[in-house]
Coordinates of C-alpha atoms in Angstrom, one line a residue:
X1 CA 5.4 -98.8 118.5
X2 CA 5.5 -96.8 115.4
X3 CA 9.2 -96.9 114.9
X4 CA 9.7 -100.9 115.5
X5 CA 7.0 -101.3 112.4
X6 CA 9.2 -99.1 110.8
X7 CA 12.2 -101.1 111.4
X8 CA 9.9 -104.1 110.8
X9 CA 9.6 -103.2 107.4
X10 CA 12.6 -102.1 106.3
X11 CA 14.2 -105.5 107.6
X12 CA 11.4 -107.2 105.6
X13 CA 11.9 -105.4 102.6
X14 CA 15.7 -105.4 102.6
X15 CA 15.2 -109.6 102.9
X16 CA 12.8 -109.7 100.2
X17 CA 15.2 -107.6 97.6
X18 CA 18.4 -109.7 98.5
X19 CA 16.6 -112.6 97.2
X20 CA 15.3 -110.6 94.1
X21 CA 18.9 -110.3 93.6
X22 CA 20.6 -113.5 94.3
X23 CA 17.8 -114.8 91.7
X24 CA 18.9 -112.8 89.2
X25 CA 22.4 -113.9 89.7
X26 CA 21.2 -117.4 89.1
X27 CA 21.4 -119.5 86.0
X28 CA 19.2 -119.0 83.6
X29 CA 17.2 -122.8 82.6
X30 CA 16.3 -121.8 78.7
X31 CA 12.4 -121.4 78.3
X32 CA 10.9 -124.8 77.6
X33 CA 9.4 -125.7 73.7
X34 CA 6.2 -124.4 73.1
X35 CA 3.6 -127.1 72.4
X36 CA 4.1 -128.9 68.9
X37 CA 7.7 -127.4 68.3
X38 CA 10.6 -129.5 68.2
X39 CA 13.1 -129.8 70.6
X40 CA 16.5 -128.3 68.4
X41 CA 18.4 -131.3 66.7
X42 CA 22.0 -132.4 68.3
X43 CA 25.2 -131.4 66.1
X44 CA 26.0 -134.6 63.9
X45 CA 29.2 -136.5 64.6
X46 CA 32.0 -135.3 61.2
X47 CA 31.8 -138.2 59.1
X48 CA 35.0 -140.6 58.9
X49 CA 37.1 -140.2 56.3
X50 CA 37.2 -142.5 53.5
X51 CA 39.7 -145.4 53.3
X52 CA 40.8 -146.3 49.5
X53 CA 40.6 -149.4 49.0
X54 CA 44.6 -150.5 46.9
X55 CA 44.6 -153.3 45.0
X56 CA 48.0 -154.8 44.3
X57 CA 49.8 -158.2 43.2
X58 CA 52.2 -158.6 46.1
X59 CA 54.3 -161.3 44.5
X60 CA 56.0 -159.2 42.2
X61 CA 59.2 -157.5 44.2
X62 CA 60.7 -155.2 44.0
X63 CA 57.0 -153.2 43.1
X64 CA 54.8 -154.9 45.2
X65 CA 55.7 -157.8 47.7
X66 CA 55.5 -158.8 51.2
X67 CA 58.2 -158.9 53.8
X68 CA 58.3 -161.6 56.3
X69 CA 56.0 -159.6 58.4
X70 CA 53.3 -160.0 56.1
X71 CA 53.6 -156.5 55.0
X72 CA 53.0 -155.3 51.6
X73 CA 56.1 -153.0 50.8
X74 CA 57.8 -151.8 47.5
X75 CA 58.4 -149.5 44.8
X76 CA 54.6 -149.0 43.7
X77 CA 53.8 -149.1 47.6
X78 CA 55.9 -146.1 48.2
X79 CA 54.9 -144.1 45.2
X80 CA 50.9 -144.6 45.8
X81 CA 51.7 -143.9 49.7
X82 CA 53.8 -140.2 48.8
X83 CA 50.6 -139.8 46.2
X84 CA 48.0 -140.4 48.7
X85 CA 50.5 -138.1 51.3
X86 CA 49.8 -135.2 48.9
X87 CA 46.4 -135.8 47.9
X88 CA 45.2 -135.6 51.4
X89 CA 43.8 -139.0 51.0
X90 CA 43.8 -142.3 53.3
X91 CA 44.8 -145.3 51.4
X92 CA 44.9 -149.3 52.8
X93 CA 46.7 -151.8 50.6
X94 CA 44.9 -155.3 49.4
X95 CA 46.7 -158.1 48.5
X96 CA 44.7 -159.0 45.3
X97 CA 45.7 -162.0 42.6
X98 CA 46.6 -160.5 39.4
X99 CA 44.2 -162.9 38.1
X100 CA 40.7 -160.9 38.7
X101 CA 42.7 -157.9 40.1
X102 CA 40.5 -156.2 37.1
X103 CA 37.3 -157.4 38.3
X104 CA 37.7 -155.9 41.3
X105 CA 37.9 -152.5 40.1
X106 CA 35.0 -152.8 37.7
X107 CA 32.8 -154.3 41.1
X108 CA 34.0 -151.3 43.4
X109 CA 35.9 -154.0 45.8
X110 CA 38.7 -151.5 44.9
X111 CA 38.8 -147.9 44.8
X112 CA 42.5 -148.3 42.6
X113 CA 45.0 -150.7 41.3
X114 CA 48.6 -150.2 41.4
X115 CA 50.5 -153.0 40.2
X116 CA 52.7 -152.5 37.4
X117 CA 50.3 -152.4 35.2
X118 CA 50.8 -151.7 31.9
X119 CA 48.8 -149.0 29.6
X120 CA 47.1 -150.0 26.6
X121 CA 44.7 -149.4 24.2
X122 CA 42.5 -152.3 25.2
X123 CA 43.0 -151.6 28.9
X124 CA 41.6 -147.8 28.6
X125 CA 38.4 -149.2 27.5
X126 CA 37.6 -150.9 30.7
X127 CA 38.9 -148.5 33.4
X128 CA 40.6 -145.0 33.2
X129 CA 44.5 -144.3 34.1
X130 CA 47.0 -142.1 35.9
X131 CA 49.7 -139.9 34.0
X132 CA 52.4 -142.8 33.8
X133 CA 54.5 -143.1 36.5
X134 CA 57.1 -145.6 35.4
X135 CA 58.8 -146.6 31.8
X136 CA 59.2 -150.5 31.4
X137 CA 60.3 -152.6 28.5
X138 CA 60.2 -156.8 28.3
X139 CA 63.3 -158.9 28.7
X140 CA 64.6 -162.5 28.0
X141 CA 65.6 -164.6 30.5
X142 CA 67.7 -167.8 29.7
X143 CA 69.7 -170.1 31.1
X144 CA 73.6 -169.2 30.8
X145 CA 74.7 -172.0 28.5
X146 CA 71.7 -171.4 26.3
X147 CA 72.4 -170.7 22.6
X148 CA 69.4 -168.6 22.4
X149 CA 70.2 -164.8 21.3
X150 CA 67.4 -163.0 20.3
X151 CA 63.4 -163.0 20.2
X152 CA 62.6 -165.1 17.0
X153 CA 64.9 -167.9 18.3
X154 CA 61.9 -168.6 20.9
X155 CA 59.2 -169.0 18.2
X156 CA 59.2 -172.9 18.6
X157 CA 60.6 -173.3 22.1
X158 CA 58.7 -173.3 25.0
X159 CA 58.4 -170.5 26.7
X160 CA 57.3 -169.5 30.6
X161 CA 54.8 -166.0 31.0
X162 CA 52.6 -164.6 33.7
X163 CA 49.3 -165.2 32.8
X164 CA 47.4 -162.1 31.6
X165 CA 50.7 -159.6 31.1
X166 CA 52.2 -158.0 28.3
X167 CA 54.6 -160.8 28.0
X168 CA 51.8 -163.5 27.8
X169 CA 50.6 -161.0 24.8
X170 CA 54.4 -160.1 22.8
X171 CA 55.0 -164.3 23.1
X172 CA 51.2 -164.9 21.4
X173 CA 52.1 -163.0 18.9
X174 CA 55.4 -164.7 17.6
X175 CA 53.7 -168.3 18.0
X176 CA 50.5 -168.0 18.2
X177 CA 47.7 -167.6 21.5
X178 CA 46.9 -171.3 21.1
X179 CA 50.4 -172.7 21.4
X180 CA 51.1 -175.5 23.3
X181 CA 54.7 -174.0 24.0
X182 CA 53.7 -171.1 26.1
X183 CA 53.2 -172.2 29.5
X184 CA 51.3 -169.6 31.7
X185 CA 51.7 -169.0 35.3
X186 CA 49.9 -167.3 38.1
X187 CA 53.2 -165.2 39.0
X188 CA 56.4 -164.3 37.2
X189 CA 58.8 -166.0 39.6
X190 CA 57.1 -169.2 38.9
X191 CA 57.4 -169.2 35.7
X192 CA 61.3 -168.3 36.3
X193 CA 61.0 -171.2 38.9
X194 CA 60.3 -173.0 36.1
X195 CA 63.2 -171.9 33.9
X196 CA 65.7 -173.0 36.8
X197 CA 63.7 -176.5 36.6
X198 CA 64.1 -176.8 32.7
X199 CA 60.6 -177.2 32.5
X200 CA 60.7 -174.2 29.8
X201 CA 63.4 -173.0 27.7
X202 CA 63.2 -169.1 28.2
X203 CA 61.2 -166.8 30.2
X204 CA 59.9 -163.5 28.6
X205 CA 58.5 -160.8 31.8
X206 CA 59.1 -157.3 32.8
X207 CA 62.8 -156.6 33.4
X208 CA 62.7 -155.4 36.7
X209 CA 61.1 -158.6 38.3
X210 CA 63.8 -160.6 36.1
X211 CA 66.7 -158.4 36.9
X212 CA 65.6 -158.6 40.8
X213 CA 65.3 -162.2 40.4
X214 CA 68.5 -162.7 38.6
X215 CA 70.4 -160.6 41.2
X216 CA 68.8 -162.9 43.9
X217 CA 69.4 -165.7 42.6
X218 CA 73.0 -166.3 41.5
X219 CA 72.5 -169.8 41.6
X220 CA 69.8 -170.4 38.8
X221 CA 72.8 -169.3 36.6
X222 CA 70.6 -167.3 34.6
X223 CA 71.3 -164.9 31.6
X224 CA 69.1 -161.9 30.1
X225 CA 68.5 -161.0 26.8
X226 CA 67.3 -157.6 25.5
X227 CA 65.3 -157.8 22.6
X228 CA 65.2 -154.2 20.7
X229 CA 61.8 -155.2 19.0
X230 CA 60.0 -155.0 22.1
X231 CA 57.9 -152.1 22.5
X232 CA 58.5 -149.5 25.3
X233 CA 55.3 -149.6 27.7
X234 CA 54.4 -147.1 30.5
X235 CA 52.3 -147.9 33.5
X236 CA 50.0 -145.9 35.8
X237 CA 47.4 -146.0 38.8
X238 CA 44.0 -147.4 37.4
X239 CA 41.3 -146.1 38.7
X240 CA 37.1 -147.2 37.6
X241 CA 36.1 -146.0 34.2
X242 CA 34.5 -142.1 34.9
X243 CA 35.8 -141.7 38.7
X244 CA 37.5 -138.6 37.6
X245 CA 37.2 -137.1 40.9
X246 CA 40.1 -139.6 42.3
X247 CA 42.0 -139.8 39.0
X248 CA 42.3 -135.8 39.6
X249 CA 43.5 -136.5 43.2
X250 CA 45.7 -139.1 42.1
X251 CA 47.4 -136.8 38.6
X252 CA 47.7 -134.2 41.5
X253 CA 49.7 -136.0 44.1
X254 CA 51.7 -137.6 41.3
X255 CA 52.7 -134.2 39.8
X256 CA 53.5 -132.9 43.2
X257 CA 56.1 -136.0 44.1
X258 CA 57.7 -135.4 41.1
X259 CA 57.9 -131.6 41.2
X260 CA 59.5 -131.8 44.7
X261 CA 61.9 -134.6 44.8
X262 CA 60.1 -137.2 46.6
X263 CA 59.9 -139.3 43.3
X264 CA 63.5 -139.8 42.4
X265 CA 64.3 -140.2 45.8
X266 CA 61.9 -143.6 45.8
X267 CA 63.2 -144.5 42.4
X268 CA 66.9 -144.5 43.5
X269 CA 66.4 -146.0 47.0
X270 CA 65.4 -149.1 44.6
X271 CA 67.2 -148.8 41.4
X272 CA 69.7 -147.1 42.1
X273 CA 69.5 -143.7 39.5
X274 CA 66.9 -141.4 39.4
X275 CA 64.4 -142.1 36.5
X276 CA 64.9 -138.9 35.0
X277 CA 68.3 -140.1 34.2
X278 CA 67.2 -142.7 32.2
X279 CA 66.4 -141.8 28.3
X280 CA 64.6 -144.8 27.5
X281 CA 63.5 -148.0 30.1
X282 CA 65.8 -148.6 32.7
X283 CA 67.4 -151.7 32.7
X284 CA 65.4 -152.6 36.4
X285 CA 62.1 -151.1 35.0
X286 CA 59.0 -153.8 34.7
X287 CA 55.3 -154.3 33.8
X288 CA 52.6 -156.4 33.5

């Protein structure tokens, strides 16, 4: 009697400290919040990255057009897309009417413009600039039979401009801002529509939209005329007045393309010659 209790108990015992030890095996649940104390908070989702907002003209190839997919391509395109490559930015292009394009930096509907635009004095005091990216210089277009050879031959003649661009301001000058023989136009081809009409007698724009257009359009039979009294003009990225932060992105990524190549590689897949080859304006250069 004695021994089966014995082996009674040992069985027993031998059951009991299996299940001590599968238990321990077991997952662990942690130990539930103590009254009051709150539960630990869930890691936060990385934010998205920010989209940069471009602002560009796309009716002025070869800078800044649209293909007949609707897409905005060109020069500028390229250059802000390698800039934003280095940067380690995202950037999305907005077809934006020169007319206002301003407004919408100064609103934040923009983060930057690039759109051959031009750097001046009265320009800086509104919104802050790149390093410049691109040397530019105004040119005359005419019609081939035209007798006109120079700048001052257009002070009574009428004369087509883009609204708002350095031509519009150089043609002011020689007749006045008031004249009734500057005709203004939303873009520059218009006005050089306009030329091929003989609704004006000369066009005065950035030479790389007139040389592009001239070499487009044989049949408008148009000339050019380079007027030495034209100021050389430089263009840049425009960014809102004190965003320094992305004007120090944007000198950055600039610096780098031209450091390693990938500038004059854009340059002469649409001009032709690398920019560093060119002392003063190239003859396909342009502004606004």
């Amino acid at each position: 009697m004695s021994s089966i209790s014995t082996r009674h108990f040992l069985q027993s015992a031998g059951i009991l400290l299996a299940g001590l030890v599968l238990a321990a095996c077991g997952k662990q649940e942690p130990p539930a919040p103590a009254a009051g104390a709150s539960a630990p908070a869930a890691s936060a989702p990385a934010p998205a990255a920010k989209v940069y907002l471009v602002g560009t003209d796309a009716a002025y190839a070869p800078f800044e057009s649209q293909n007949e997919k609707g897409e905005i391509v060109g020069f500028d395109i390229e250059v802000v897309k390698a800039v934003a490559k280095k940067a380690g930015i995202e950037v999305k292009f907005v077809n934006t009417p020169w007319e206002g394009i301003f407004n919408t930096l100064a609103q934040g509907d923009r983060d930057l413009l690039v759109s051959s635009i031009t750097i001046t004095a009265e320009r800086k005091q509104t919104m802050d600039f790149s390093t410049p990216y691109f040397d530019a210089q105004q040119l005359i277009a005419v019609k081939k039979d035209s007798k006109i050879a120079k700048f001052n031959d257009l002070k009574k003649l009428k004369v087509g401009v883009q609204n708002g661009t350095t031509g519009d301001e150089v043609v002011s000058k020689l007749q006045g801002k008031d004249s009734a023989n500057i005709k203004r136009f939303e873009s520059t081809p218009l006005a050089l529509k306009e030329l091929e009409a003989g609704g004006v007698d000369a066009v005065v724009a950035d030479n790389g939209v007139v040389v592009h257009y001239v070499n487009n359009n044989s049949g408008a039979n148009f000339k050019t005329i380079s007027e030495a009294s034209f100021p050389a003009e430089q263009y840049g990225l425009a960014v809102k007045k004190g965003n320094t932060e992305l004007l120090e992105k944007l000198n950055k990524g600039l610096a780098d393309i031209k450091t390693d190549g990938t500038y004059d590689k854009i340059y002469t897949q649409y001009f032709g010659a690398p920019a560093a080859a060119a002392a003063k304006a190239p003859a396909s250069a342009a502004s606004k």
